[in-house]
Amino acid sequence: MTDWITDTPSLSALSPASKARLGALQPMALPRGAVIYRPGDDVTGFPVILSGRIEVFLTGAGGRELLLYAVEPGQTCVQTTLGLLGGDASYSAEALCATESRAIVIPRPVFLSLMDSDPAFRQLVFTAFAERMGGMIQLMERVSFQSVECRLAAFLCNRAEGGRVQATQSEIAAQIGTAREVVSRRLDAFARRGWVHTERGAVEIIDAASLRRLALAEGL
Amino acid sequence: MTDWITDTPSLSALSPASKARLGALQPMALPRGAVIYRPGDDVTGFPVILSGRIEVFLTGAGGRELLLYAVEPGQTCVQTTLGLLGGDASYSAEALCATESRAIVIPRPVFLSLMDSDPAFRQLVFTAFAERMGGMIQLMERVSFQSVECRLAAFLCNRAEGGRVQATQSEIAAQIGTAREVVSRRLDAFARRGWVHTERGAVEIIDAASLRRLALAEGL
DNA sequence: GCGCTGTCTGTGACAAGGTCACCTTCACTC
DNA sequence: GAGTGAAGGTGACCTTGTCACAGACAGCGC
């Protein structure tokens, strides 16, 4: 019944007392596409994701989207940590289930008490926070200093499974923070160079080496 | 001799034991323009700024710069927290003194021990971290979804002192994350509308209301 | 004063990217 | 087999970033 605690590496270091408190919580199942929260929602608890993948997006005025970060098992959501510890108690971004997922939600009072009493829990939250911040700074660097072509190539390399990337052009655009039309044109350019082959809802990678070279061309 | 502890609001909540340990540290004076760290430097301690203002910039390949955040008295540097707690122990950004400043540097072992022993110190570091993260997300939003014109207007409104902003166009460009030439052209457009008057090294605000209206036009 | 020097600013030309409008293609359903 | 909605392609246009270069200005030494 509470085997999810031992199954989740980042939780196994917690003190027995903490585990006992968490053991009372029920994991919940989330289908793909489920909305975890929207901008303006109140932060009521601290989610810990046990399996699956949650993606957190920023949405601009024109509906354009930008992937801020993804939350995978053992990681935590900064937006939430921020809401529970800092001033603002509402979200400024939107979180969606990228795959079917399971998660528990630690209620705010329990979270705050664990933060005070369990150094391991603190460590968990803090390092997650630090890693996320580092990721945000890198994202900043990519978004403001790298070309779309470069970001697209990097995305295709990272997301390729068996030489294919399963994603619509709109999805790709949101992941790298550009407009769908731009993705369409860039992919077309790649295809003309013989690097990829595009199809509806997917991109087939033909020349991964060239893509990787381009991805690395403009610094990290 | 250790009056800077009581003079700095955020430090006054610390436990007496923590204060005693910090009391042994010597504040250091930093002239305007001093480099606190550069990308790649090792993180050796945790700076707490007592007076003045430190600005942290990201630098792109072409030399273009972007202000990530500013550190003012009582605030802390995320880049450093990140280095001391997370994986990476080196900086990815550059920090400069925007004004003459005083600061102490808490050595890494002292920092880690304070984090474990003093809840008030933890609270201080954590809320600073949370606020900074919130700021970073907002910055992300502005940089990727707002027009330069809008960001420039907002900058002029925020930085105006007595109806003037004392800064070169290069400095303004770095603060809002664009190129100098673009600032030149946008300021020129503002001037033609009669909103500002530009001079060497400064901008005089004539119609603050119009600027503010524009700054708020594209969402927060 | 006079010229030198480095910084600050203006500008034209061009490339890259974002926005808008509209159309085609495709998968699915009834 | 027509209808529907999502996905993808394309041209026009504007904003932004980049490059190259020139003019303006302040400070300095003479």
Coordinates of N, CA, C and O in Angstrom, one line a residue, chain B residues 112-181:
Chain B
L112 N 26.8 26.0 5.3 CA 26.1 24.8 5.4 C 25.7 24.4 6.8 O 24.6 23.9 7.0
S113 N 26.6 24.8 7.7 CA 26.2 24.5 9.1 C 25.1 25.4 9.6 O 24.2 24.9 10.3
L114 N 25.1 26.6 9.2 CA 24.0 27.5 9.6 C 22.7 27.0 9.0 O 21.6 27.1 9.6
M115 N 22.8 26.5 7.7 CA 21.5 26.0 7.1 C 20.9 24.9 7.9 O 19.7 24.7 7.9
D116 N 21.8 24.1 8.5 CA 21.3 23.0 9.3 C 20.8 23.4 10.7 O 19.8 22.8 11.2
S117 N 21.5 24.4 11.3 CA 21.2 24.6 12.7 C 20.2 25.7 12.9 O 19.5 25.7 13.9
D118 N 20.1 26.7 12.0 CA 19.3 27.9 12.3 C 18.1 28.0 11.4 O 18.2 28.4 10.2
P119 N 16.9 27.8 11.9 CA 15.7 27.8 11.1 C 15.5 29.2 10.5 O 15.1 29.4 9.3
A120 N 15.9 30.3 11.2 CA 15.8 31.6 10.7 C 16.7 31.9 9.5 O 16.3 32.5 8.5
F121 N 17.9 31.3 9.5 CA 18.8 31.5 8.4 C 18.3 30.7 7.2 O 18.3 31.2 6.1
R122 N 17.8 29.5 7.5 CA 17.2 28.7 6.4 C 16.0 29.5 5.7 O 15.9 29.6 4.5
Q123 N 15.2 30.1 6.6 CA 14.1 30.8 6.1 C 14.6 32.0 5.2 O 14.0 32.2 4.1
L124 N 15.6 32.6 5.7 CA 16.2 33.8 4.9 C 16.6 33.3 3.5 O 16.3 33.9 2.5
V125 N 17.4 32.3 3.5 CA 17.9 31.8 2.2 C 16.8 31.3 1.3 O 16.8 31.6 0.1
F126 N 15.9 30.6 1.9 CA 14.8 30.0 1.2 C 13.9 31.0 0.5 O 13.5 30.9 -0.6
T127 N 13.4 32.0 1.3 CA 12.5 33.0 0.8 C 13.2 33.8 -0.3 O 12.6 34.1 -1.3
A128 N 14.5 34.1 -0.1 CA 15.2 34.8 -1.1 C 15.2 34.0 -2.4 O 15.0 34.5 -3.5
F129 N 15.5 32.7 -2.3 CA 15.5 31.8 -3.4 C 14.2 31.8 -4.1 O 14.1 31.9 -5.3
A130 N 13.1 31.7 -3.3 CA 11.8 31.7 -3.9 C 11.4 33.0 -4.6 O 10.9 32.9 -5.8
E131 N 11.8 34.1 -4.0 CA 11.5 35.3 -4.7 C 12.2 35.5 -6.0 O 11.7 35.9 -7.0
R132 N 13.5 35.0 -6.0 CA 14.3 35.1 -7.1 C 13.7 34.3 -8.3 O 13.7 34.7 -9.4
M133 N 13.3 33.1 -7.9 CA 12.7 32.2 -8.9 C 11.5 32.8 -9.5 O 11.3 32.8 -10.8
G134 N 10.7 33.4 -8.7 CA 9.5 34.1 -9.2 C 9.9 35.2 -10.2 O 9.3 35.4 -11.3
G135 N 10.9 36.0 -9.8 CA 11.4 37.0 -10.6 C 11.9 36.5 -12.0 O 11.7 37.1 -13.0
M136 N 12.6 35.4 -11.9 CA 13.1 34.8 -13.1 C 12.0 34.4 -14.1 O 12.1 34.5 -15.3
I137 N 11.0 33.8 -13.5 CA 9.8 33.4 -14.4 C 9.2 34.6 -15.0 O 8.9 34.6 -16.2
Q138 N 9.1 35.7 -14.3 CA 8.5 36.9 -14.8 C 9.4 37.5 -15.9 O 9.0 37.9 -17.0
L139 N 10.7 37.4 -15.7 CA 11.7 37.9 -16.6 C 11.6 37.1 -17.9 O 11.5 37.7 -19.0
M140 N 11.4 35.8 -17.8 CA 11.2 34.9 -18.9 C 10.0 35.3 -19.7 O 10.1 35.4 -21.0
E141 N 9.0 35.7 -19.0 CA 7.7 36.1 -19.7 C 8.0 37.4 -20.5 O 7.6 37.5 -21.6
R142 N 8.6 38.3 -19.8 CA 8.9 39.6 -20.5 C 9.8 39.4 -21.7 O 9.5 39.9 -22.8
V143 N 10.9 38.7 -21.5 CA 11.8 38.5 -22.6 C 11.2 37.8 -23.8 O 11.4 38.1 -24.9
S144 N 10.4 36.7 -23.5 CA 9.9 36.0 -24.7 C 8.6 36.4 -25.2 O 8.3 36.1 -26.4
F145 N 7.8 37.2 -24.5 CA 6.5 37.5 -25.0 C 6.2 39.0 -25.1 O 5.2 39.4 -25.7
Q146 N 7.1 39.8 -24.6 CA 6.8 41.3 -24.7 C 7.7 41.9 -25.7 O 8.9 41.5 -25.9
S147 N 7.2 43.0 -26.3 CA 8.0 43.7 -27.3 C 9.1 44.5 -26.6 O 8.9 44.9 -25.4
V148 N 10.1 44.9 -27.4 CA 11.2 45.7 -26.8 C 10.6 47.1 -26.4 O 11.0 47.6 -25.4
E149 N 9.7 47.6 -27.2 CA 9.1 48.9 -26.9 C 8.5 48.9 -25.5 O 8.7 49.8 -24.7
C150 N 7.8 47.9 -25.2 CA 7.1 47.7 -24.0 C 8.1 47.6 -22.8 O 8.0 48.2 -21.8
R151 N 9.1 46.8 -23.0 CA 10.1 46.6 -22.0 C 10.9 47.8 -21.7 O 11.2 48.2 -20.6
L152 N 11.2 48.6 -22.8 CA 11.9 49.8 -22.6 C 11.1 50.8 -21.9 O 11.6 51.5 -20.9
A153 N 9.8 50.9 -22.2 CA 9.0 51.9 -21.5 C 8.9 51.5 -20.0 O 9.0 52.4 -19.1
A154 N 8.8 50.2 -19.7 CA 8.7 49.8 -18.3 C 10.0 50.2 -17.6 O 10.0 50.7 -16.5
F155 N 11.1 49.9 -18.3 CA 12.4 50.2 -17.7 C 12.6 51.7 -17.3 O 13.0 52.1 -16.3
L156 N 12.2 52.5 -18.3 CA 12.3 54.0 -18.1 C 11.4 54.4 -16.9 O 11.9 55.2 -16.1
C157 N 10.2 53.8 -16.8 CA 9.4 54.2 -15.7 C 10.0 53.8 -14.3 O 10.0 54.6 -13.4
N158 N 10.5 52.6 -14.3 CA 11.1 52.1 -13.0 C 12.3 52.8 -12.6 O 12.6 52.9 -11.4
R159 N 13.1 53.1 -13.6 CA 14.4 53.7 -13.2 C 14.5 55.2 -13.1 O 15.5 55.8 -12.8
A160 N 13.3 55.8 -13.4 CA 13.4 57.3 -13.4 C 13.5 57.9 -12.0 O 12.9 57.4 -11.1
E161 N 14.5 58.8 -11.9 CA 14.6 59.6 -10.7 C 14.6 61.0 -11.0 O 15.5 61.5 -11.7
G162 N 13.6 61.7 -10.5 CA 13.5 63.1 -10.8 C 13.3 63.4 -12.3 O 13.8 64.3 -12.8
G163 N 12.5 62.5 -12.9 CA 12.2 62.7 -14.3 C 13.3 62.4 -15.3 O 13.3 62.7 -16.5
R164 N 14.4 61.7 -14.8 CA 15.5 61.4 -15.7 C 16.0 60.0 -15.4 O 15.9 59.5 -14.3
V165 N 16.5 59.3 -16.4 CA 17.2 58.0 -16.2 C 18.6 58.2 -16.6 O 18.9 58.6 -17.8
Q166 N 19.5 58.0 -15.7 CA 21.0 58.2 -15.9 C 21.5 56.8 -16.4 O 21.9 56.0 -15.6
A167 N 21.7 56.6 -17.7 CA 22.2 55.4 -18.2 C 22.5 55.5 -19.7 O 21.8 56.2 -20.4
T168 N 23.6 54.9 -20.2 CA 23.9 55.0 -21.6 C 23.0 54.0 -22.3 O 22.4 53.1 -21.7
Q169 N 22.9 54.1 -23.6 CA 22.0 53.2 -24.4 C 22.5 51.8 -24.3 O 21.7 50.8 -24.3
S170 N 23.8 51.6 -24.2 CA 24.3 50.2 -24.1 C 23.9 49.6 -22.8 O 23.5 48.5 -22.7
E171 N 23.9 50.4 -21.7 CA 23.5 49.9 -20.4 C 22.0 49.5 -20.4 O 21.6 48.5 -19.9
I172 N 21.2 50.4 -21.0 CA 19.8 50.1 -21.1 C 19.6 48.8 -21.9 O 18.8 48.0 -21.5
A173 N 20.3 48.7 -23.0 CA 20.1 47.5 -23.8 C 20.4 46.2 -23.0 O 19.7 45.2 -23.0
A174 N 21.5 46.2 -22.2 CA 21.8 45.1 -21.3 C 20.7 44.8 -20.3 O 20.4 43.7 -20.0
Q175 N 20.2 45.9 -19.7 CA 19.1 45.7 -18.7 C 17.9 45.1 -19.2 O 17.2 44.3 -18.6
I176 N 17.5 45.4 -20.5 CA 16.3 44.8 -21.0 C 16.5 43.7 -22.0 O 15.6 43.2 -22.5
G177 N 17.8 43.4 -22.2 CA 18.1 42.2 -23.0 C 17.9 42.4 -24.5 O 17.3 41.6 -25.2
T178 N 18.3 43.5 -25.1 CA 18.2 43.7 -26.5 C 19.6 44.3 -27.0 O 20.5 44.4 -26.2
A179 N 19.6 44.8 -28.3 CA 20.8 45.3 -28.8 C 20.8 46.9 -28.7 O 19.7 47.5 -28.7
R180 N 22.0 47.4 -28.6 CA 22.1 48.9 -28.4 C 21.4 49.6 -29.5 O 20.7 50.6 -29.3
E181 N 21.6 49.2 -30.8 CA 21.0 49.9 -31.9 C 19.5 49.9 -31.8 O 18.8 50.9 -32.2

